[in-house]
Coordinates of C-alpha atoms in Angstrom, one line a residue:
X1 CA 0.0 -0.2 0.1
X2 CA 2.8 2.2 -0.9
X3 CA 3.2 5.0 -3.6
X4 CA 0.4 7.6 -2.8
X5 CA 2.0 9.6 -6.1
X6 CA 0.3 7.5 -8.9
X7 CA -3.4 8.2 -7.3
X8 CA -2.7 11.9 -7.0
X9 CA -1.1 12.2 -10.3
X10 CA -4.2 10.8 -12.2
X11 CA -6.6 13.2 -11.1
X12 CA -8.0 15.8 -13.4
X13 CA -6.0 19.0 -13.6
X14 CA -7.5 21.4 -11.0
X15 CA -7.0 25.3 -10.7
X16 CA -4.9 25.0 -7.6
X17 CA -3.5 22.0 -5.4
X18 CA -5.7 20.6 -3.0
X19 CA -3.6 20.5 -0.3
X20 CA -2.3 24.2 0.1
X21 CA -4.3 25.9 -2.1
X22 CA -1.3 27.3 -4.1
X23 CA -1.9 28.2 -7.4
X24 CA 1.1 27.5 -9.7
X25 CA 2.2 27.7 -13.3
X26 CA 2.2 24.4 -14.8
X27 CA 0.9 22.4 -11.9
X28 CA -0.4 19.2 -13.2
X29 CA -1.8 17.3 -10.4
X30 CA -4.7 17.3 -7.9
X31 CA -2.0 17.9 -5.2
X32 CA 1.4 19.5 -5.5
X33 CA 4.4 17.6 -5.0
X34 CA 5.8 19.4 -1.7
X35 CA 2.1 18.1 -0.2
X36 CA 2.5 14.7 -1.4
X37 CA 5.5 14.4 0.4
X38 CA 3.8 16.0 3.5
X39 CA 0.9 13.4 3.1
X40 CA 3.2 10.7 2.7
X41 CA 5.2 11.3 5.4
X42 CA 2.1 10.8 8.1
X43 CA 1.8 7.9 10.4
X44 CA -1.0 6.4 11.6
X45 CA -1.0 6.6 15.6
X46 CA -3.4 6.0 18.5
X47 CA -5.5 9.1 19.6
X48 CA -8.1 9.4 22.3
X49 CA -10.4 12.9 22.9
X50 CA -10.2 14.1 26.3
X51 CA -12.7 13.6 27.8
X52 CA -13.7 10.5 26.0
X53 CA -17.2 9.8 25.6
X54 CA -18.5 6.4 26.5
X55 CA -18.8 4.0 24.3
X56 CA -15.9 5.1 22.0
X57 CA -14.0 2.3 20.9
X58 CA -9.9 2.7 20.8
X59 CA -9.1 4.8 17.8
X60 CA -6.3 5.5 15.2
X61 CA -5.7 8.5 13.0
X62 CA -3.4 9.3 10.0
X63 CA -2.5 12.7 11.5
X64 CA -3.7 16.0 12.9
X65 CA -6.6 18.2 11.7
X66 CA -3.9 20.6 10.0
X67 CA -1.7 21.4 7.2
X68 CA -2.3 19.5 3.4
X69 CA -4.7 16.9 5.5
X70 CA -7.2 19.3 6.5
X71 CA -6.8 21.2 3.2
X72 CA -7.2 18.1 1.1
X73 CA -10.4 16.7 3.1
X74 CA -12.1 20.2 3.1
X75 CA -11.4 20.2 -1.1
X76 CA -12.9 16.9 -1.0
X77 CA -15.8 17.2 1.3
X78 CA -17.1 20.9 1.0
X79 CA -15.7 21.8 -2.5
X80 CA -16.4 19.0 -5.0
X81 CA -12.9 17.9 -5.5
X82 CA -14.5 13.8 -5.3
X83 CA -11.4 13.0 -7.3
X84 CA -9.8 13.1 -4.3
X85 CA -11.7 9.9 -3.0
X86 CA -9.0 7.6 -4.2
X87 CA -6.0 8.9 -2.6
X88 CA -7.5 9.6 0.5
X89 CA -9.3 6.4 0.6
X90 CA -5.8 4.9 0.3
X91 CA -4.6 6.9 2.9
X92 CA -7.6 5.5 5.1
X93 CA -6.3 1.8 3.9
X94 CA -2.9 2.7 5.8
X95 CA -4.9 3.7 8.8
X96 CA -7.1 0.5 9.2
X97 CA -3.9 -1.9 8.1
X98 CA -2.2 -0.3 11.2
X99 CA -5.1 -0.4 13.6
X100 CA -6.2 -3.8 12.6
X101 CA -2.3 -5.2 12.8
X102 CA -2.5 -7.9 10.4
X103 CA -4.2 -9.4 7.2
X104 CA -7.7 -10.9 8.0
X105 CA -10.8 -10.3 7.3
X106 CA -12.3 -6.8 8.2
X107 CA -15.5 -5.4 8.1
X108 CA -15.3 -1.4 7.5
X109 CA -18.6 0.2 8.4
X110 CA -18.6 4.2 7.5
X111 CA -20.5 6.4 9.8
X112 CA -23.1 7.6 7.0
X113 CA -23.7 10.8 6.0
X114 CA -27.3 12.3 6.7
X115 CA -30.0 12.5 3.5
X116 CA -29.2 16.2 3.5
X117 CA -25.6 16.3 3.4
X118 CA -25.4 13.5 1.1
X119 CA -27.2 15.5 -1.2
X120 CA -25.1 18.6 -0.6
X121 CA -22.1 16.7 -1.4
X122 CA -23.5 14.8 -4.4
X123 CA -23.3 11.4 -2.8
X124 CA -22.2 9.9 0.8
X125 CA -18.8 11.0 1.0
X126 CA -17.5 8.3 3.5
X127 CA -19.3 6.0 1.9
X128 CA -16.9 6.5 -1.5
X129 CA -13.6 6.8 1.1
X130 CA -14.6 3.2 2.4
X131 CA -14.9 1.7 -1.1
X132 CA -11.7 3.3 -2.0
X133 CA -10.2 2.0 0.8
X134 CA -11.4 -1.6 1.0
X135 CA -10.1 -2.0 -2.6
X136 CA -6.7 -1.0 -1.4
X137 CA -6.6 -3.5 1.0
X138 CA -8.2 -6.0 -1.2
X139 CA -5.3 -5.8 -3.7
X140 CA -2.8 -5.8 -0.8
X141 CA -3.9 -9.4 0.2
X142 CA -6.6 -8.4 2.7
X143 CA -10.3 -9.6 3.0
X144 CA -12.4 -6.7 3.3
X145 CA -15.8 -5.7 2.7
X146 CA -18.0 -2.3 3.5
X147 CA -21.4 -3.0 5.3
X148 CA -23.7 -0.4 6.1
X149 CA -25.6 -1.4 8.9
X150 CA -26.5 2.1 10.0
X151 CA -28.8 4.9 8.7
X152 CA -28.5 8.4 10.1
X153 CA -31.1 10.5 11.4
X154 CA -31.6 14.2 10.0
X155 CA -29.3 16.0 12.3
X156 CA -27.2 19.6 12.3
X157 CA -24.1 20.1 10.5
X158 CA -21.1 19.2 13.3
X159 CA -19.3 22.3 12.3
X160 CA -21.7 25.0 13.6
X161 CA -22.1 22.5 17.1
X162 CA -19.9 23.2 20.1
X163 CA -19.4 20.4 22.2
X164 CA -22.4 20.1 23.9
X165 CA -24.4 20.6 21.1
X166 CA -22.5 17.6 19.6
X167 CA -23.0 15.6 22.2
X168 CA -26.6 16.2 22.3
X169 CA -27.1 15.8 18.4
X170 CA -25.3 12.3 18.5
X171 CA -27.6 10.7 21.1
X172 CA -29.9 10.2 18.2
X173 CA -28.2 10.3 15.2
X174 CA -28.2 7.0 14.3
X175 CA -30.5 3.7 13.9
X176 CA -29.9 0.4 12.9
X177 CA -30.6 -1.2 9.4
X178 CA -30.4 -4.8 10.5
X179 CA -30.4 -6.6 13.9
X180 CA -28.2 -9.7 12.8
X181 CA -24.8 -9.9 14.2
X182 CA -21.6 -9.5 11.5
X183 CA -20.4 -13.3 10.2
X184 CA -17.6 -14.6 8.3
X185 CA -18.0 -15.6 4.4
X186 CA -19.3 -19.3 4.4
X187 CA -19.4 -19.7 8.3
X188 CA -15.6 -18.4 8.7
X189 CA -14.6 -16.6 11.5
X190 CA -16.4 -13.2 12.1
X191 CA -14.2 -10.6 10.6
X192 CA -13.0 -7.5 12.7
X193 CA -15.2 -4.9 12.7
X194 CA -14.1 -1.1 11.8
X195 CA -15.5 1.8 12.3
X196 CA -14.6 4.8 10.1
X197 CA -15.0 8.5 9.7
X198 CA -12.8 11.2 8.0
X199 CA -12.4 13.6 11.3
X200 CA -12.4 12.8 15.1
X201 CA -13.0 15.9 17.3
X202 CA -14.8 15.0 20.8
X203 CA -15.7 11.6 20.0
X204 CA -19.2 11.8 20.4
X205 CA -20.3 10.9 17.0
X206 CA -17.9 7.6 16.8
X207 CA -19.4 6.8 20.3
X208 CA -23.1 7.1 19.5
X209 CA -22.4 5.1 16.1
X210 CA -20.5 2.4 18.2
X211 CA -23.2 2.1 20.9
X212 CA -25.6 1.5 17.8
X213 CA -23.4 -0.9 16.2
X214 CA -22.7 -2.8 19.4
X215 CA -26.6 -3.3 20.5
X216 CA -27.0 -5.0 17.1
X217 CA -24.3 -7.6 17.0
X218 CA -21.8 -5.3 15.1
X219 CA -19.5 -4.3 18.1
X220 CA -16.6 -2.1 16.7
X221 CA -12.8 -3.3 17.6
X222 CA -11.3 -0.1 16.6
X223 CA -12.2 3.2 14.8
X224 CA -10.4 4.4 11.9
X225 CA -9.8 8.2 11.0
X226 CA -8.0 10.3 8.6
X227 CA -7.7 13.3 10.7
X228 CA -7.9 14.1 14.7
X229 CA -8.4 17.3 16.0
X230 CA -5.7 18.9 18.8
X231 CA -7.0 21.0 21.7
X232 CA -5.7 24.1 21.7
X233 CA -4.3 24.9 25.3
X234 CA -4.7 28.9 26.5
X235 CA -2.2 30.7 28.4

C-alpha cells in the first residue's frame, strides 16, 4: 500500500493544489509535490479525545487535522473535489492496516451521511472513501468488505455545534438497518469490525455509532479516521 503519488497524479487538472491551495504555473496534479511528500510522511497513531465519551472504541488517526491533510479533506468534502476520494481512501487503508495489525477478514462500517449532507455533497462522502479503502486493502491481500448497518437520522451539521451540541445531536444520530450480528463468509471467523470516519473531534459521533452497532451485534474493535483535531490550550 505504498506509492501515493500515482493516485494523486491521475486526478483531473485543478486550478490549484488541494493540499495548500497554491496556484502554480504548470501544476499538473491534484496535489502539488510538496503536499504529496507531507501526506506521505504521516504515520497512523492512536488518538483519544479528553474526556472520552462513553462507548468510544480505541481510535487510530493518520494525522492531526492541519496542513495539507485538513485542506485536502475540506476540498473533498466541501468543494466538490471528488477525485480526491481515491488517494484519501488509500490513506485511510493505511490507517485501517495499522489499526487492525495484520491481514485478516475486516468489515468496514463507514459513519453514514445524513440525506441532506449526501445531497449537498453529491453522494455520501465517507461511503466513497470506504469503497476505495476496501479496494486498496483487497489488492494488498486482505479480505475486506464494506457494510452499511447504520442509517443516519436528520441532524445539524457538526461544524455549527459546540461540544455540548455535538453530544446532544449524537444521541439520536443513528438507527440500525439490520439487527443480525456480523458474520464471516461461508461460516468462517467473524471479521474485525472497523468503524470509519474522516475526522474525530470530541468522539461523540463515533461513540454514538459504536453504541448502536454494539447493540445490534456489530461491536467495533477499533475506529479508523484520517484526521484528529488537537486541543488548543490557552495560556
